[in-house]
PDB file of C-alpha atoms in Angstrom:
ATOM      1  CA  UNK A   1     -15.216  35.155 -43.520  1.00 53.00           C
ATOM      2  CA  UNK A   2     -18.591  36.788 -44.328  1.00 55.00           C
ATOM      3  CA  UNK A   3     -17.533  36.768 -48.071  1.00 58.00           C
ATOM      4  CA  UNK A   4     -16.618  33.296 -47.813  1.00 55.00           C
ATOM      5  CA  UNK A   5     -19.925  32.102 -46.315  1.00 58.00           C
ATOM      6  CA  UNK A   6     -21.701  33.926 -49.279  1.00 60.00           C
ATOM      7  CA  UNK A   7     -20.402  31.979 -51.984  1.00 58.00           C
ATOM      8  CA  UNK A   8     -20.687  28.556 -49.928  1.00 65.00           C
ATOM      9  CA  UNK A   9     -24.044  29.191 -49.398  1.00 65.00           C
ATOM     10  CA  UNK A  10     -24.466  30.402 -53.439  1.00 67.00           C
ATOM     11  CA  UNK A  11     -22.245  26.993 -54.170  1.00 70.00           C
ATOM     12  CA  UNK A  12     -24.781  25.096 -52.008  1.00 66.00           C
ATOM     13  CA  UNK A  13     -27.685  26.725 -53.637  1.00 65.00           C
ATOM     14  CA  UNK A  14     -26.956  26.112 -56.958  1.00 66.00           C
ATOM     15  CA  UNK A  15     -26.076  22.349 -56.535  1.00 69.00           C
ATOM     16  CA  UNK A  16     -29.349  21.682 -54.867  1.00 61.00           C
ATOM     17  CA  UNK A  17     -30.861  22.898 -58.222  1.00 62.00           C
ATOM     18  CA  UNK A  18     -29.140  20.598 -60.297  1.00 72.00           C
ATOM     19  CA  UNK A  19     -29.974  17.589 -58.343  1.00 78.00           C
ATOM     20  CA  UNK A  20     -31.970  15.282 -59.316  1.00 84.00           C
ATOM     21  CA  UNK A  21     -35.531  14.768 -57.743  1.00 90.00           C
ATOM     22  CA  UNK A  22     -35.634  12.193 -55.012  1.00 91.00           C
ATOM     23  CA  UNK A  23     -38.437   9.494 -54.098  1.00 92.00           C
ATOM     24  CA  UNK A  24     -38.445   8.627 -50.292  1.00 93.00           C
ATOM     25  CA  UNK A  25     -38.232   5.070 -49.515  1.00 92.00           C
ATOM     26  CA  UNK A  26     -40.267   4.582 -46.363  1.00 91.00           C
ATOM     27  CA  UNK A  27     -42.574   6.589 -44.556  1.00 90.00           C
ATOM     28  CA  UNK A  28     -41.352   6.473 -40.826  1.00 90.00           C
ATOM     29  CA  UNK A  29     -39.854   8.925 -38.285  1.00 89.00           C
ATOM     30  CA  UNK A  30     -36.856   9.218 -40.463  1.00 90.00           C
ATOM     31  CA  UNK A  31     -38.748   9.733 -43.448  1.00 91.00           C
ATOM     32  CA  UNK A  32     -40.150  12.630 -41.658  1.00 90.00           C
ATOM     33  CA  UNK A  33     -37.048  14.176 -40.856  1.00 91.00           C
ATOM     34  CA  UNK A  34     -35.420  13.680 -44.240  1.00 91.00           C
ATOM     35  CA  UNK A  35     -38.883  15.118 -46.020  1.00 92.00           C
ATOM     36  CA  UNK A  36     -38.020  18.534 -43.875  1.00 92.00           C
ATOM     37  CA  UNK A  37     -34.364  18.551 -44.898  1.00 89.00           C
ATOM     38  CA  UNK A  38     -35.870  18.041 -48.577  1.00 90.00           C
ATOM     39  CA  UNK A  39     -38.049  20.916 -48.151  1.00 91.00           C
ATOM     40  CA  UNK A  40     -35.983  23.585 -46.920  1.00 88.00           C
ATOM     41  CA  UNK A  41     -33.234  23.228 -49.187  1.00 82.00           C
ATOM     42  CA  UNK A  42     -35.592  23.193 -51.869  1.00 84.00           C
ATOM     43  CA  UNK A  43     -35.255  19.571 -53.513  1.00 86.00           C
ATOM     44  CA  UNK A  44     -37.998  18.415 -55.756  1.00 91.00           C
ATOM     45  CA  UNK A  45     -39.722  15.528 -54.214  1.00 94.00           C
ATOM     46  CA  UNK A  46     -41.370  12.894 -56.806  1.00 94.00           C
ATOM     47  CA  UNK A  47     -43.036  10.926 -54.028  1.00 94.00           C
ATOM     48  CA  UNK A  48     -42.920   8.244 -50.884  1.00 93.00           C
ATOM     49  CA  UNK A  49     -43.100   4.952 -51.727  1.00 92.00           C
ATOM     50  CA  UNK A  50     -44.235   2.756 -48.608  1.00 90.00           C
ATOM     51  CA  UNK A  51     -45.943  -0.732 -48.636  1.00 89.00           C
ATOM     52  CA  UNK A  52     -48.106   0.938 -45.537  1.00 90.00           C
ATOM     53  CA  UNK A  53     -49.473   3.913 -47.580  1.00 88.00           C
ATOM     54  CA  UNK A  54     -50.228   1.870 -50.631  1.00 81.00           C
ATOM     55  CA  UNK A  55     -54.119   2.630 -50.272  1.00 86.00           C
ATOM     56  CA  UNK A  56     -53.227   6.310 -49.760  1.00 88.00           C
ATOM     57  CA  UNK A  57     -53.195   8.554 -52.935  1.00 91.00           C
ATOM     58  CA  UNK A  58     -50.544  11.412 -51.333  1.00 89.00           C
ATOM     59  CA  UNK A  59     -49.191  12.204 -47.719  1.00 88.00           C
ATOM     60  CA  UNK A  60     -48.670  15.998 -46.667  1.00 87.00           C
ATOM     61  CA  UNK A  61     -49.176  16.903 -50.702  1.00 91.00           C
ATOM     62  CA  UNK A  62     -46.441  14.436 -51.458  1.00 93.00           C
ATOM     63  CA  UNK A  63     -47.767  11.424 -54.019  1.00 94.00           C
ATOM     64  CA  UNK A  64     -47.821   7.986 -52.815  1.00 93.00           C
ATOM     65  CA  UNK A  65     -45.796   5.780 -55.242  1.00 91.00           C
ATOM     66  CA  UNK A  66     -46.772   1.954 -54.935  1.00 87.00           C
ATOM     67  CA  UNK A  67     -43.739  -0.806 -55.260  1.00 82.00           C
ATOM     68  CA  UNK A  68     -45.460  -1.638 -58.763  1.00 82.00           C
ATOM     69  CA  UNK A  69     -45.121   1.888 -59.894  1.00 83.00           C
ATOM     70  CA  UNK A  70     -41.116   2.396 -58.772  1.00 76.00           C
ATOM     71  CA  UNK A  71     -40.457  -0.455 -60.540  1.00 78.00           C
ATOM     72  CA  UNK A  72     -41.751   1.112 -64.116  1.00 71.00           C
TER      73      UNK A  72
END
């Protein structure tokens, strides 16, 4: 069982790193859940975009991308 868990976890490991970055759509208590998920499996996180945080330039070291921007 022990062995088994080891190479799921590796498995999981490795597929995190070849994921793609993610941009969070929406900055509200689920956001803030989702951003913690992000972080401890290691997932590279381009930025939030939220109409609310437009005038904002990052929140918790994470950039602030506007609508305009996402759609470039």
């Amino acid at each position: 069982y022990q062995i088994m868990k080891q190479i799921n976890v590796s498995r999981f490991i490795q597929r995190q790193n070849e994921m793609k970055p993610v941009i969070i759509l929406g900055a509200g208590g689920h956001a803030t859940v989702v951003l913690d998920v992000l972080r401890l499996t290691g997932r590279e996180i381009k930025g939030i975009c939220d109409p609310k945080l437009d005038n904002k330039e990052e929140v918790e070291g994470i950039p602030i991308i506007t609508e305009v921007q996402l759609e470039k």
